[in-house]
Amino acid sequence: MKRFLLEDSKTSGRYRILKLEEEEEEAKRKMQNLAQFGTKYRTFSIGILIIPSKGTKPYHMAGSWDGSQSENSSSFEPGIDNIYEAFICPLTKQVMQNPVTLENGQTFEREAIEKWFKECSQNGRPLSCPVTSQELSITDLSPSIALCNAIEEWRSRNDCLKLDIARQSLYLGNSETNVLLAMKNVREICRNIRLAKNRVRSPQLVRSISDLLKSSSHEVRYKALQTLQVVVEGDDESKTNISNVFQVIVAEGDTVRTIVKFLSQEPPKGREAAVSLLFELSKSEALCEKIGSIRGAIILLVGLTSSKSENVSTVEKADRTLTNLGRSEENVRQMATNGRLQPLLSKLLEGSPETKLSMASYLGELALNNDVKLTVAQTVGSSLIELMRSRDMRQRQAALGALNRVSSFEGSAKVLIGTGILPPLIKDLFYVGPNQLPIRLKEVAATILANIVNIGYDFDKVLVGAHHQTLVSEDVVENLLQLISNTGPEIQGKLLEVLVGLTSCPNSVINVVSAIRNSGAIISLVQFVEVNENDDLRLASIKLLHNISPHMSEELAKALRGTVGQLGNLIAIISENTTTITEEQAAAAGLLAELPERDWGLTQRLLREGAFEKIMSKINVIRQGEIRGKRFERTFLEGLVSILARITFALTKDTQAVSFCRENNLASVFLDLLQSNSQDNIQMASAIALENLSLESKNLTKIPELPPPSYCVSIFSCLSKPPVVLGLCKIHQGICSLRDSFCLVEGQAVDKLVDLLDHENEKVVGPALAALSTLLEDGLEVEKAVRLIDEVDGITPILNVLLENRTENLRIRAVWMVERILRIEEIAREVAEEQNVTAALVDAFQNADFRTRQIAENALRHIDKIPNFSGIFTNIG
């Protein structure tokens, strides 16, 4: 039963208030008595009666609820309660928000009357009532709670009426003006009412506004987005109601999908409104998954957060929306997929064990760029390593999967090393016993280790064991080799990649070679070359053998000579008919190139396998540009040329080698390759091959047969003249050619070799000098050879090699050649004037090896620096 207060209150010229505190029936009776005397009143549910004084009228204001004028509001005046004069502040002419009463009974807006009092004080006027001009003895302001509540209820009642009218205008067929005006009223009402806001959020109204998102008008769609945002805004207590309303709408149609579509298809202000609405909706946890499930929602929001063209507000709202959506793990996964990884990393750091497991598992499935890998390692690397140490096999599996993804970049791998990943990783690989990793996870662990090792880190300083072992300690390497021999192909390939990484580092290759040599593992490693079912395993084994071949060339040659299939497999890989050059081909060629070139048994095997023909064919294909693959072309061609040069070491061993060189015009091939600028290894191998070929020229030169002398000449020798044979080689005094006798003179190779004498790489200079020196050998026309070299301006470069003294081997070769050159008297006279040449010869005479000192002494004699009678050493001729 309601109780009412009924007593007379202060009476003014504007209105009287009766307060009721009676039983409801009694209050009704008294109100009926008032009506009998023609008194107008209005009843409010809170029990307040507003009774206009005699002669007053309702205060009518066209416009919005607060009395502000609006040119569009006339359409909504029907059915709206009039504004009573009692509600209007005499100063502001607006409906009061916080009415207060003076001592004379006049009521004003608090802020307005306080401003009036302040102006009176500033102007020196007495404080007075602005309506009656009556001076006030006190300025106390009494809150008019009853009037305030009446105004609030009046507002609520009128707002509800306006909402009903607006709802009738919110449909697609209505005029754009009426629709926009209706939504304007809805926004204004929602921004200013609180007690009745749940009524505004009725499914019917929300549905009507949502339907307007399909309007063809950009402005209507934009305002619909704004209106929906205002409707759903609210405090935490109202979120459940918001969620329930929108769940109804979402269940019936594609409202959220339409809002998401606006993120990409609307003008900038439309995108901002759509983002703002999604932000409000995302505050409801129940709607987070719905928003995230809309195709493209998260990727569009992520795109907005990184946009440089959107305004700051749009970017900020998109970011805050994603933060809200991050309450759903499925949304977090989508964000990570689309480049926003931080929510996933945060859950991995702070989530429950199950959440950490879920996030780590998903991280292992993501494709990450290198920058992201580094961020992940820095943020959650230690957490993943802790999960890897767990006894829960699910957590270990998830951690290993994530670490596998992250470890494949050099920067992130270094971070993981610093975080301590190696000790538990090595333990997981080698440990056998309770709770050991299953073989499929050991493969993942081996992959992570291979990723880390292949960054070229200094692993001889990183401890991995309890007894201060490092990754390159002999016992650790031997354990890796043992594990390779006792596991399946998949993990074998990964462990071989670990050894490839270790042997790629100059500081650690010796340790690995020592362990391989001591364990006798070279035979088992070579056997992997024959594996045809697993390309990755075979590639890793060939790369490993290539890396260790400079240190174990004799052992590798022996192993390859003693088996049937491995050498043939390497040749087949090299000669495989592919459109591009593969890493495996380059590694196989590099491996064979490192084997001892004077190993005649291995060369015979290569001849029998037809290897040199295949190598020659491959070189021609590459030089003609018929095969692609720039990444490995250089190393592949270097290996091929070195292998081909090997046959020139067998010229004195087998006529088959000579025949091959002639048939394929090998001297010409190497002469062309000699001019491969910026390819030092090819130039070096070509010069070595030309030296070997040229050394054989004197044996292959055809000496012409002279006709027998006539009878008279045989009796009278004074009548004879030496026969003249045209076309003889100046140096070899026979019939020479580059193709058949490998003559450098006939092949016009001298100037090309001279050009290499000022090469910056002494490894190229040495072979070039050696090839030239073959023209100065005993038994040849040395003086003519010297003059030939002089004709191409080759004397000075040879003297410069002596003067530079870059290596001892170069000095030995240069001293030998200079001594031969100085046998020409006019050249000796010129050189004698060069003090630096004399000094270089004196230094060799004093400090070189025994044989070179003898040769230097002879050279000094040629330039008269040592008298001929003062022989210090026995003349070696």
PDB file of C-alpha atoms in Angstrom, residues 410-574:
ATOM      1  CA  GLU A 410      69.767 -16.159 -35.972  1.00  0.00           C
ATOM      2  CA  GLY A 411      68.663 -13.334 -33.676  1.00  0.00           C
ATOM      3  CA  SER A 412      66.075 -15.390 -31.799  1.00  0.00           C
ATOM      4  CA  ALA A 413      68.409 -18.388 -31.624  1.00  0.00           C
ATOM      5  CA  LYS A 414      71.036 -16.260 -29.875  1.00  0.00           C
ATOM      6  CA  VAL A 415      68.437 -15.089 -27.368  1.00  0.00           C
ATOM      7  CA  LEU A 416      67.453 -18.697 -26.653  1.00  0.00           C
ATOM      8  CA  ILE A 417      71.097 -19.662 -26.158  1.00  0.00           C
ATOM      9  CA  GLY A 418      71.467 -16.852 -23.641  1.00  0.00           C
ATOM     10  CA  THR A 419      68.255 -17.968 -21.925  1.00  0.00           C
ATOM     11  CA  GLY A 420      69.711 -21.444 -21.393  1.00  0.00           C
ATOM     12  CA  ILE A 421      68.024 -23.669 -23.950  1.00  0.00           C
ATOM     13  CA  LEU A 422      71.025 -25.899 -24.726  1.00  0.00           C
ATOM     14  CA  PRO A 423      71.428 -27.916 -21.459  1.00  0.00           C
ATOM     15  CA  PRO A 424      67.795 -29.174 -21.340  1.00  0.00           C
ATOM     16  CA  LEU A 425      67.815 -29.724 -25.094  1.00  0.00           C
ATOM     17  CA  ILE A 426      70.944 -31.902 -24.964  1.00  0.00           C
ATOM     18  CA  LYS A 427      69.556 -33.759 -21.966  1.00  0.00           C
ATOM     19  CA  ASP A 428      66.309 -34.505 -23.800  1.00  0.00           C
ATOM     20  CA  LEU A 429      68.232 -35.857 -26.778  1.00  0.00           C
ATOM     21  CA  PHE A 430      70.609 -38.136 -24.866  1.00  0.00           C
ATOM     22  CA  TYR A 431      68.518 -39.176 -21.863  1.00  0.00           C
ATOM     23  CA  VAL A 432      67.211 -42.718 -21.793  1.00  0.00           C
ATOM     24  CA  GLY A 433      64.948 -43.770 -18.933  1.00  0.00           C
ATOM     25  CA  PRO A 434      61.649 -42.887 -17.233  1.00  0.00           C
ATOM     26  CA  ASN A 435      59.819 -39.950 -18.785  1.00  0.00           C
ATOM     27  CA  GLN A 436      62.240 -39.810 -21.718  1.00  0.00           C
ATOM     28  CA  LEU A 437      61.109 -38.053 -24.867  1.00  0.00           C
ATOM     29  CA  PRO A 438      59.462 -40.267 -27.475  1.00  0.00           C
ATOM     30  CA  ILE A 439      61.387 -40.475 -30.714  1.00  0.00           C
ATOM     31  CA  ARG A 440      59.002 -38.092 -32.555  1.00  0.00           C
ATOM     32  CA  LEU A 441      59.749 -35.387 -29.979  1.00  0.00           C
ATOM     33  CA  LYS A 442      63.459 -36.155 -30.042  1.00  0.00           C
ATOM     34  CA  GLU A 443      63.265 -35.356 -33.718  1.00  0.00           C
ATOM     35  CA  VAL A 444      61.786 -31.937 -32.866  1.00  0.00           C
ATOM     36  CA  ALA A 445      64.498 -31.405 -30.256  1.00  0.00           C
ATOM     37  CA  ALA A 446      67.137 -32.322 -32.844  1.00  0.00           C
ATOM     38  CA  THR A 447      65.558 -29.856 -35.293  1.00  0.00           C
ATOM     39  CA  ILE A 448      65.738 -27.068 -32.706  1.00  0.00           C
ATOM     40  CA  LEU A 449      69.367 -27.923 -31.997  1.00  0.00           C
ATOM     41  CA  ALA A 450      70.118 -27.894 -35.731  1.00  0.00           C
ATOM     42  CA  ASN A 451      68.428 -24.498 -36.077  1.00  0.00           C
ATOM     43  CA  ILE A 452      70.503 -23.076 -33.249  1.00  0.00           C
ATOM     44  CA  VAL A 453      73.802 -24.612 -34.317  1.00  0.00           C
ATOM     45  CA  ASN A 454      73.498 -23.382 -37.888  1.00  0.00           C
ATOM     46  CA  ILE A 455      73.689 -19.715 -36.861  1.00  0.00           C
ATOM     47  CA  GLY A 456      77.487 -20.013 -36.580  1.00  0.00           C
ATOM     48  CA  TYR A 457      77.737 -19.302 -32.832  1.00  0.00           C
ATOM     49  CA  ASP A 458      80.944 -19.862 -30.832  1.00  0.00           C
ATOM     50  CA  PHE A 459      79.729 -23.066 -29.190  1.00  0.00           C
ATOM     51  CA  ASP A 460      83.028 -23.998 -27.576  1.00  0.00           C
ATOM     52  CA  LYS A 461      82.212 -21.432 -24.877  1.00  0.00           C
ATOM     53  CA  VAL A 462      78.621 -22.501 -24.102  1.00  0.00           C
ATOM     54  CA  LEU A 463      78.301 -25.142 -21.383  1.00  0.00           C
ATOM     55  CA  VAL A 464      75.735 -27.876 -21.983  1.00  0.00           C
ATOM     56  CA  GLY A 465      76.590 -30.493 -19.349  1.00  0.00           C
ATOM     57  CA  ALA A 466      77.144 -30.879 -15.631  1.00  0.00           C
ATOM     58  CA  HIS A 467      80.835 -31.567 -16.146  1.00  0.00           C
ATOM     59  CA  HIS A 468      81.570 -28.360 -18.062  1.00  0.00           C
ATOM     60  CA  GLN A 469      81.130 -29.984 -21.452  1.00  0.00           C
ATOM     61  CA  THR A 470      80.381 -27.822 -24.446  1.00  0.00           C
ATOM     62  CA  LEU A 471      78.551 -28.740 -27.599  1.00  0.00           C
ATOM     63  CA  VAL A 472      81.867 -29.462 -29.302  1.00  0.00           C
ATOM     64  CA  SER A 473      83.346 -31.534 -26.487  1.00  0.00           C
ATOM     65  CA  GLU A 474      84.486 -34.879 -27.837  1.00  0.00           C
ATOM     66  CA  ASP A 475      82.143 -36.926 -25.647  1.00  0.00           C
ATOM     67  CA  VAL A 476      79.133 -34.819 -26.695  1.00  0.00           C
ATOM     68  CA  VAL A 477      80.001 -35.178 -30.389  1.00  0.00           C
ATOM     69  CA  GLU A 478      80.539 -38.913 -29.947  1.00  0.00           C
ATOM     70  CA  ASN A 479      77.122 -39.167 -28.274  1.00  0.00           C
ATOM     71  CA  LEU A 480      75.628 -37.400 -31.295  1.00  0.00           C
ATOM     72  CA  LEU A 481      77.374 -39.838 -33.620  1.00  0.00           C
ATOM     73  CA  GLN A 482      76.142 -42.786 -31.578  1.00  0.00           C
ATOM     74  CA  LEU A 483      72.595 -41.410 -31.584  1.00  0.00           C
ATOM     75  CA  ILE A 484      72.817 -41.037 -35.372  1.00  0.00           C
ATOM     76  CA  SER A 485      73.692 -44.706 -35.756  1.00  0.00           C
ATOM     77  CA  ASN A 486      70.858 -45.858 -33.450  1.00  0.00           C
ATOM     78  CA  THR A 487      67.874 -43.840 -34.697  1.00  0.00           C
ATOM     79  CA  GLY A 488      65.650 -43.570 -37.751  1.00  0.00           C
ATOM     80  CA  PRO A 489      66.168 -41.486 -40.873  1.00  0.00           C
ATOM     81  CA  GLU A 490      64.208 -38.421 -39.745  1.00  0.00           C
ATOM     82  CA  ILE A 491      66.161 -37.775 -36.569  1.00  0.00           C
ATOM     83  CA  GLN A 492      69.387 -38.876 -38.277  1.00  0.00           C
ATOM     84  CA  GLY A 493      68.961 -36.089 -40.810  1.00  0.00           C
ATOM     85  CA  LYS A 494      68.463 -33.481 -38.079  1.00  0.00           C
ATOM     86  CA  LEU A 495      71.457 -34.683 -36.063  1.00  0.00           C
ATOM     87  CA  LEU A 496      73.606 -34.619 -39.192  1.00  0.00           C
ATOM     88  CA  GLU A 497      72.472 -31.013 -39.674  1.00  0.00           C
ATOM     89  CA  VAL A 498      73.737 -30.322 -36.150  1.00  0.00           C
ATOM     90  CA  LEU A 499      77.154 -31.642 -37.161  1.00  0.00           C
ATOM     91  CA  VAL A 500      76.957 -29.624 -40.380  1.00  0.00           C
ATOM     92  CA  GLY A 501      76.462 -26.491 -38.303  1.00  0.00           C
ATOM     93  CA  LEU A 502      79.335 -27.329 -35.967  1.00  0.00           C
ATOM     94  CA  THR A 503      81.702 -28.114 -38.845  1.00  0.00           C
ATOM     95  CA  SER A 504      80.796 -24.869 -40.608  1.00  0.00           C
ATOM     96  CA  CYS A 505      82.495 -22.934 -37.824  1.00  0.00           C
ATOM     97  CA  PRO A 506      86.325 -22.749 -38.038  1.00  0.00           C
ATOM     98  CA  ASN A 507      86.619 -22.805 -34.239  1.00  0.00           C
ATOM     99  CA  SER A 508      84.715 -26.058 -33.790  1.00  0.00           C
ATOM    100  CA  VAL A 509      85.350 -28.124 -36.935  1.00  0.00           C
ATOM    101  CA  ILE A 510      88.635 -29.537 -35.581  1.00  0.00           C
ATOM    102  CA  ASN A 511      86.875 -30.891 -32.470  1.00  0.00           C
ATOM    103  CA  VAL A 512      84.223 -32.610 -34.567  1.00  0.00           C
ATOM    104  CA  VAL A 513      86.844 -34.030 -36.954  1.00  0.00           C
ATOM    105  CA  SER A 514      88.789 -35.392 -33.986  1.00  0.00           C
ATOM    106  CA  ALA A 515      85.682 -37.107 -32.581  1.00  0.00           C
ATOM    107  CA  ILE A 516      84.793 -38.589 -35.988  1.00  0.00           C
ATOM    108  CA  ARG A 517      88.342 -39.822 -36.485  1.00  0.00           C
ATOM    109  CA  ASN A 518      88.624 -41.317 -32.998  1.00  0.00           C
ATOM    110  CA  SER A 519      85.233 -43.015 -33.171  1.00  0.00           C
ATOM    111  CA  GLY A 520      85.845 -44.421 -36.657  1.00  0.00           C
ATOM    112  CA  ALA A 521      82.533 -42.983 -37.795  1.00  0.00           C
ATOM    113  CA  ILE A 522      83.701 -41.919 -41.250  1.00  0.00           C
ATOM    114  CA  ILE A 523      82.584 -45.192 -42.887  1.00  0.00           C
ATOM    115  CA  SER A 524      79.048 -44.931 -41.498  1.00  0.00           C
ATOM    116  CA  LEU A 525      78.806 -41.269 -42.479  1.00  0.00           C
ATOM    117  CA  VAL A 526      79.871 -42.008 -46.058  1.00  0.00           C
ATOM    118  CA  GLN A 527      77.175 -44.675 -46.316  1.00  0.00           C
ATOM    119  CA  PHE A 528      74.437 -42.039 -46.058  1.00  0.00           C
ATOM    120  CA  VAL A 529      75.429 -40.851 -49.538  1.00  0.00           C
ATOM    121  CA  GLU A 530      73.671 -43.927 -50.910  1.00  0.00           C
ATOM    122  CA  VAL A 531      70.326 -43.087 -49.246  1.00  0.00           C
ATOM    123  CA  ASN A 532      67.783 -42.419 -51.971  1.00  0.00           C
ATOM    124  CA  GLU A 533      64.574 -42.534 -49.941  1.00  0.00           C
ATOM    125  CA  ASN A 534      65.280 -39.445 -47.835  1.00  0.00           C
ATOM    126  CA  ASP A 535      66.651 -36.440 -49.703  1.00  0.00           C
ATOM    127  CA  ASP A 536      67.139 -34.332 -46.573  1.00  0.00           C
ATOM    128  CA  LEU A 537      69.200 -37.047 -44.899  1.00  0.00           C
ATOM    129  CA  ARG A 538      71.410 -37.484 -47.962  1.00  0.00           C
ATOM    130  CA  LEU A 539      71.872 -33.724 -48.343  1.00  0.00           C
ATOM    131  CA  ALA A 540      72.894 -33.326 -44.705  1.00  0.00           C
ATOM    132  CA  SER A 541      75.417 -36.156 -44.987  1.00  0.00           C
ATOM    133  CA  ILE A 542      76.991 -34.719 -48.160  1.00  0.00           C
ATOM    134  CA  LYS A 543      77.209 -31.252 -46.594  1.00  0.00           C
ATOM    135  CA  LEU A 544      78.888 -32.730 -43.522  1.00  0.00           C
ATOM    136  CA  LEU A 545      81.401 -34.700 -45.599  1.00  0.00           C
ATOM    137  CA  HIS A 546      82.094 -31.562 -47.638  1.00  0.00           C
ATOM    138  CA  ASN A 547      82.801 -29.567 -44.464  1.00  0.00           C
ATOM    139  CA  ILE A 548      85.224 -32.122 -43.041  1.00  0.00           C
ATOM    140  CA  SER A 549      86.865 -33.001 -46.376  1.00  0.00           C
ATOM    141  CA  PRO A 550      89.694 -30.431 -46.066  1.00  0.00           C
ATOM    142  CA  HIS A 551      90.673 -32.099 -42.773  1.00  0.00           C
ATOM    143  CA  MET A 552      89.939 -35.723 -43.646  1.00  0.00           C
ATOM    144  CA  SER A 553      90.580 -35.908 -47.384  1.00  0.00           C
ATOM    145  CA  GLU A 554      92.745 -39.031 -47.181  1.00  0.00           C
ATOM    146  CA  GLU A 555      90.189 -40.926 -45.061  1.00  0.00           C
ATOM    147  CA  LEU A 556      87.329 -39.869 -47.322  1.00  0.00           C
ATOM    148  CA  ALA A 557      89.208 -40.862 -50.489  1.00  0.00           C
ATOM    149  CA  LYS A 558      89.966 -44.244 -48.987  1.00  0.00           C
ATOM    150  CA  ALA A 559      86.343 -44.754 -47.957  1.00  0.00           C
ATOM    151  CA  LEU A 560      85.052 -43.788 -51.399  1.00  0.00           C
ATOM    152  CA  ARG A 561      87.585 -45.995 -53.171  1.00  0.00           C
ATOM    153  CA  GLY A 562      86.636 -48.989 -51.087  1.00  0.00           C
ATOM    154  CA  THR A 563      82.885 -48.884 -51.705  1.00  0.00           C
ATOM    155  CA  VAL A 564      80.782 -49.595 -54.729  1.00  0.00           C
ATOM    156  CA  GLY A 565      77.910 -47.104 -54.663  1.00  0.00           C
ATOM    157  CA  GLN A 566      78.932 -43.929 -52.833  1.00  0.00           C
ATOM    158  CA  LEU A 567      81.253 -42.478 -55.465  1.00  0.00           C
ATOM    159  CA  GLY A 568      78.806 -43.316 -58.242  1.00  0.00           C
ATOM    160  CA  ASN A 569      76.010 -41.659 -56.268  1.00  0.00           C
ATOM    161  CA  LEU A 570      78.010 -38.463 -55.868  1.00  0.00           C
ATOM    162  CA  ILE A 571      78.694 -38.373 -59.602  1.00  0.00           C
ATOM    163  CA  ALA A 572      75.025 -39.046 -60.351  1.00  0.00           C
ATOM    164  CA  ILE A 573      73.979 -36.178 -58.077  1.00  0.00           C
ATOM    165  CA  ILE A 574      76.436 -33.799 -59.739  1.00  0.00           C
TER     166      ILE A 574
END
